[in-house]
Amino acid sequence: MLDYEDDLIHGLVQLIKDREAKDYIYDTLIRYRFPDWERTTNQVLYPSPYRIAITVTELAEQDKAEAVKRLEKYLKKEWYRGHSDLSWHDDHKYGINHDGYWCFESGALVKVLGLDDSSLKGLPYYPYDMVHWNENKI
């Protein structure tokens, strides 16, 4: 997860700049690859449910274990419910083909903040395998 060629990341960064998309999550992810990136805002474009990214990031600066606990609560109780207004919500109840429900931002935060996600493995919505897909490749 997030292990892409710099050219691709530069293209995404340029798109974000062109659209003047100021978002805390974008800034956090970009700074992972380009540490000189200046944070553009302390807000998220969609506060519900993504405000959690700010909380987890701030917690991780002081106590990474607490950040993981907060992320776990988000995954268990808030993430799916926080998307109830989206068209894909409850697709599984209506026989609509879907690829599952994945909280990609949680995996991205774990990766960029260097959190130990062993307690998140197996939780619904957490993309554990995606976060770790490239770790043991030769």
PDB file of C-alpha atoms in Angstrom:
ATOM      1  CA  MET A   1       0.000   0.000   0.000  1.00  0.00           C
ATOM      2  CA  LEU A   2       1.325   3.397  -1.052  1.00  0.00           C
ATOM      3  CA  ASP A   3       4.383   1.825  -2.680  1.00  0.00           C
ATOM      4  CA  TYR A   4       4.085   3.447  -6.094  1.00  0.00           C
ATOM      5  CA  GLU A   5       6.578   5.030  -8.465  1.00  0.00           C
ATOM      6  CA  ASP A   6       7.335   8.673  -7.740  1.00  0.00           C
ATOM      7  CA  ASP A   7       6.037   9.672 -11.195  1.00  0.00           C
ATOM      8  CA  LEU A   8       2.580   8.373 -10.347  1.00  0.00           C
ATOM      9  CA  ILE A   9       2.591  10.095  -6.964  1.00  0.00           C
ATOM     10  CA  HIS A  10       3.785  13.348  -8.573  1.00  0.00           C
ATOM     11  CA  GLY A  11       0.837  13.101 -10.976  1.00  0.00           C
ATOM     12  CA  LEU A  12      -1.593  12.754  -8.074  1.00  0.00           C
ATOM     13  CA  VAL A  13       0.061  15.639  -6.243  1.00  0.00           C
ATOM     14  CA  GLN A  14      -0.280  17.810  -9.349  1.00  0.00           C
ATOM     15  CA  LEU A  15      -3.960  16.899  -9.628  1.00  0.00           C
ATOM     16  CA  ILE A  16      -4.488  17.867  -5.985  1.00  0.00           C
ATOM     17  CA  LYS A  17      -2.697  21.181  -6.589  1.00  0.00           C
ATOM     18  CA  ASP A  18      -4.644  21.894  -9.781  1.00  0.00           C
ATOM     19  CA  ARG A  19      -7.946  21.300  -8.037  1.00  0.00           C
ATOM     20  CA  GLU A  20      -6.810  23.213  -4.946  1.00  0.00           C
ATOM     21  CA  ALA A  21      -8.027  20.264  -2.877  1.00  0.00           C
ATOM     22  CA  LYS A  22      -6.986  21.147   0.642  1.00  0.00           C
ATOM     23  CA  ASP A  23      -7.387  18.110   2.864  1.00  0.00           C
ATOM     24  CA  TYR A  24      -5.557  16.897   5.971  1.00  0.00           C
ATOM     25  CA  ILE A  25      -5.562  13.292   4.762  1.00  0.00           C
ATOM     26  CA  TYR A  26      -4.087  14.229   1.383  1.00  0.00           C
ATOM     27  CA  ASP A  27      -1.386  16.238   3.136  1.00  0.00           C
ATOM     28  CA  THR A  28      -0.556  13.372   5.503  1.00  0.00           C
ATOM     29  CA  LEU A  29      -0.247  10.858   2.677  1.00  0.00           C
ATOM     30  CA  ILE A  30       1.808  13.177   0.473  1.00  0.00           C
ATOM     31  CA  ARG A  31       4.178  13.997   3.340  1.00  0.00           C
ATOM     32  CA  TYR A  32       4.862  10.283   3.734  1.00  0.00           C
ATOM     33  CA  ARG A  33       6.481  10.265   0.297  1.00  0.00           C
ATOM     34  CA  PHE A  34       7.605  13.890   0.112  1.00  0.00           C
ATOM     35  CA  PRO A  35       8.538  15.114   3.616  1.00  0.00           C
ATOM     36  CA  ASP A  36       9.018  18.708   2.413  1.00  0.00           C
ATOM     37  CA  TRP A  37       5.341  18.969   1.460  1.00  0.00           C
ATOM     38  CA  GLU A  38       3.732  21.827   3.393  1.00  0.00           C
ATOM     39  CA  ARG A  39       0.477  21.014   5.154  1.00  0.00           C
ATOM     40  CA  THR A  40      -2.286  23.045   3.483  1.00  0.00           C
ATOM     41  CA  THR A  41      -4.995  22.676   6.114  1.00  0.00           C
ATOM     42  CA  ASN A  42      -5.965  21.138   9.431  1.00  0.00           C
ATOM     43  CA  GLN A  43      -9.379  20.150   8.082  1.00  0.00           C
ATOM     44  CA  VAL A  44     -10.712  17.257   6.024  1.00  0.00           C
ATOM     45  CA  LEU A  45     -12.907  17.742   2.975  1.00  0.00           C
ATOM     46  CA  TYR A  46     -15.525  15.367   4.372  1.00  0.00           C
ATOM     47  CA  PRO A  47     -15.581  15.633   8.175  1.00  0.00           C
ATOM     48  CA  SER A  48     -18.018  12.774   8.577  1.00  0.00           C
ATOM     49  CA  PRO A  49     -16.521  10.237   8.883  1.00  0.00           C
ATOM     50  CA  TYR A  50     -12.941  11.249   7.980  1.00  0.00           C
ATOM     51  CA  ARG A  51     -12.270  13.618  10.884  1.00  0.00           C
ATOM     52  CA  ILE A  52     -10.846  10.536  12.626  1.00  0.00           C
ATOM     53  CA  ALA A  53      -7.683  10.866  10.521  1.00  0.00           C
ATOM     54  CA  ILE A  54      -6.785  14.035  12.393  1.00  0.00           C
ATOM     55  CA  THR A  55      -7.407  12.408  15.774  1.00  0.00           C
ATOM     56  CA  VAL A  56      -5.381   9.293  14.955  1.00  0.00           C
ATOM     57  CA  THR A  57      -2.490  11.324  13.541  1.00  0.00           C
ATOM     58  CA  GLU A  58      -2.346  13.565  16.606  1.00  0.00           C
ATOM     59  CA  LEU A  59      -2.560  10.576  18.966  1.00  0.00           C
ATOM     60  CA  ALA A  60       0.236   8.801  17.083  1.00  0.00           C
ATOM     61  CA  GLU A  61       2.581  11.706  17.818  1.00  0.00           C
ATOM     62  CA  GLN A  62       2.192  11.040  21.559  1.00  0.00           C
ATOM     63  CA  ASP A  63       1.140   7.402  21.929  1.00  0.00           C
ATOM     64  CA  LYS A  64       0.981   5.022  18.972  1.00  0.00           C
ATOM     65  CA  ALA A  65      -0.837   2.340  20.969  1.00  0.00           C
ATOM     66  CA  GLU A  66      -3.642   4.804  21.760  1.00  0.00           C
ATOM     67  CA  ALA A  67      -3.792   5.773  18.094  1.00  0.00           C
ATOM     68  CA  VAL A  68      -4.331   2.108  17.180  1.00  0.00           C
ATOM     69  CA  LYS A  69      -7.050   1.770  19.834  1.00  0.00           C
ATOM     70  CA  ARG A  70      -8.855   4.792  18.400  1.00  0.00           C
ATOM     71  CA  LEU A  71      -8.528   3.397  14.892  1.00  0.00           C
ATOM     72  CA  GLU A  72      -9.949   0.084  16.119  1.00  0.00           C
ATOM     73  CA  LYS A  73     -12.981   1.860  17.569  1.00  0.00           C
ATOM     74  CA  TYR A  74     -13.463   3.689  14.271  1.00  0.00           C
ATOM     75  CA  LEU A  75     -13.359   0.430  12.321  1.00  0.00           C
ATOM     76  CA  LYS A  76     -15.698  -1.415  14.683  1.00  0.00           C
ATOM     77  CA  LYS A  77     -18.296   1.261  15.367  1.00  0.00           C
ATOM     78  CA  GLU A  78     -18.002   4.268  13.089  1.00  0.00           C
ATOM     79  CA  TRP A  79     -16.651   3.591   9.613  1.00  0.00           C
ATOM     80  CA  TYR A  80     -19.515   1.662   8.002  1.00  0.00           C
ATOM     81  CA  ARG A  81     -22.213   3.693   9.719  1.00  0.00           C
ATOM     82  CA  GLY A  82     -20.431   6.888   8.682  1.00  0.00           C
ATOM     83  CA  HIS A  83     -20.977   5.972   5.046  1.00  0.00           C
ATOM     84  CA  SER A  84     -24.709   5.262   5.271  1.00  0.00           C
ATOM     85  CA  ASP A  85     -25.450   8.073   2.826  1.00  0.00           C
ATOM     86  CA  LEU A  86     -23.374   6.546   0.018  1.00  0.00           C
ATOM     87  CA  SER A  87     -24.771   4.482  -2.830  1.00  0.00           C
ATOM     88  CA  TRP A  88     -22.710   1.370  -2.029  1.00  0.00           C
ATOM     89  CA  HIS A  89     -23.877   1.138   1.587  1.00  0.00           C
ATOM     90  CA  ASP A  90     -25.773  -2.120   2.210  1.00  0.00           C
ATOM     91  CA  ASP A  91     -25.083  -3.476  -1.296  1.00  0.00           C
ATOM     92  CA  HIS A  92     -24.604  -6.919   0.230  1.00  0.00           C
ATOM     93  CA  LYS A  93     -28.219  -6.930   1.418  1.00  0.00           C
ATOM     94  CA  TYR A  94     -29.586  -6.537  -2.097  1.00  0.00           C
ATOM     95  CA  GLY A  95     -27.502  -9.090  -3.964  1.00  0.00           C
ATOM     96  CA  ILE A  96     -25.531  -6.368  -5.718  1.00  0.00           C
ATOM     97  CA  ASN A  97     -22.053  -7.430  -6.781  1.00  0.00           C
ATOM     98  CA  HIS A  98     -19.404  -5.677  -4.781  1.00  0.00           C
ATOM     99  CA  ASP A  99     -15.810  -6.251  -3.753  1.00  0.00           C
ATOM    100  CA  GLY A 100     -16.416  -5.872  -0.057  1.00  0.00           C
ATOM    101  CA  TYR A 101     -16.249  -2.873   2.195  1.00  0.00           C
ATOM    102  CA  TRP A 102     -12.735  -1.586   2.803  1.00  0.00           C
ATOM    103  CA  CYS A 103     -11.554   1.286   4.950  1.00  0.00           C
ATOM    104  CA  PHE A 104      -8.518   2.168   2.870  1.00  0.00           C
ATOM    105  CA  GLU A 105      -7.750   5.291   4.878  1.00  0.00           C
ATOM    106  CA  SER A 106      -7.182   3.184   8.000  1.00  0.00           C
ATOM    107  CA  GLY A 107      -4.528   1.117   6.231  1.00  0.00           C
ATOM    108  CA  ALA A 108      -2.912   4.214   4.786  1.00  0.00           C
ATOM    109  CA  LEU A 109      -2.728   5.836   8.222  1.00  0.00           C
ATOM    110  CA  VAL A 110      -1.195   2.699   9.739  1.00  0.00           C
ATOM    111  CA  LYS A 111       1.441   2.707   7.019  1.00  0.00           C
ATOM    112  CA  VAL A 112       2.396   6.393   7.137  1.00  0.00           C
ATOM    113  CA  LEU A 113       2.297   6.669  10.933  1.00  0.00           C
ATOM    114  CA  GLY A 114       4.220   3.444  11.518  1.00  0.00           C
ATOM    115  CA  LEU A 115       1.530   1.893  13.698  1.00  0.00           C
ATOM    116  CA  ASP A 116       1.471  -1.739  14.816  1.00  0.00           C
ATOM    117  CA  ASP A 117      -1.706  -3.061  13.232  1.00  0.00           C
ATOM    118  CA  SER A 118      -1.505  -6.630  14.543  1.00  0.00           C
ATOM    119  CA  SER A 119      -4.589  -6.013  16.697  1.00  0.00           C
ATOM    120  CA  LEU A 120      -6.508  -4.826  13.623  1.00  0.00           C
ATOM    121  CA  LYS A 121      -5.888  -7.981  11.596  1.00  0.00           C
ATOM    122  CA  GLY A 122      -9.165  -9.716  10.897  1.00  0.00           C
ATOM    123  CA  LEU A 123     -11.345  -6.731  11.737  1.00  0.00           C
ATOM    124  CA  PRO A 124     -14.120  -6.060   9.269  1.00  0.00           C
ATOM    125  CA  TYR A 125     -13.198  -3.288   6.816  1.00  0.00           C
ATOM    126  CA  TYR A 126      -9.486  -3.227   7.682  1.00  0.00           C
ATOM    127  CA  PRO A 127      -7.304  -4.017   4.607  1.00  0.00           C
ATOM    128  CA  TYR A 128      -4.552  -5.850   6.505  1.00  0.00           C
ATOM    129  CA  ASP A 129      -3.307  -7.860   3.523  1.00  0.00           C
ATOM    130  CA  MET A 130      -3.125  -4.744   1.374  1.00  0.00           C
ATOM    131  CA  VAL A 131      -1.067  -2.918   3.999  1.00  0.00           C
ATOM    132  CA  HIS A 132       1.389  -5.825   4.190  1.00  0.00           C
ATOM    133  CA  TRP A 133       1.337  -7.156   0.610  1.00  0.00           C
ATOM    134  CA  ASN A 134       4.906  -6.208  -0.303  1.00  0.00           C
ATOM    135  CA  GLU A 135       6.755  -6.877   2.948  1.00  0.00           C
ATOM    136  CA  ASN A 136       8.142 -10.339   2.307  1.00  0.00           C
ATOM    137  CA  LYS A 137       8.799 -10.170  -1.417  1.00  0.00           C
ATOM    138  CA  ILE A 138      12.289 -10.983  -2.609  1.00  0.00           C
TER     139      ILE A 138
END
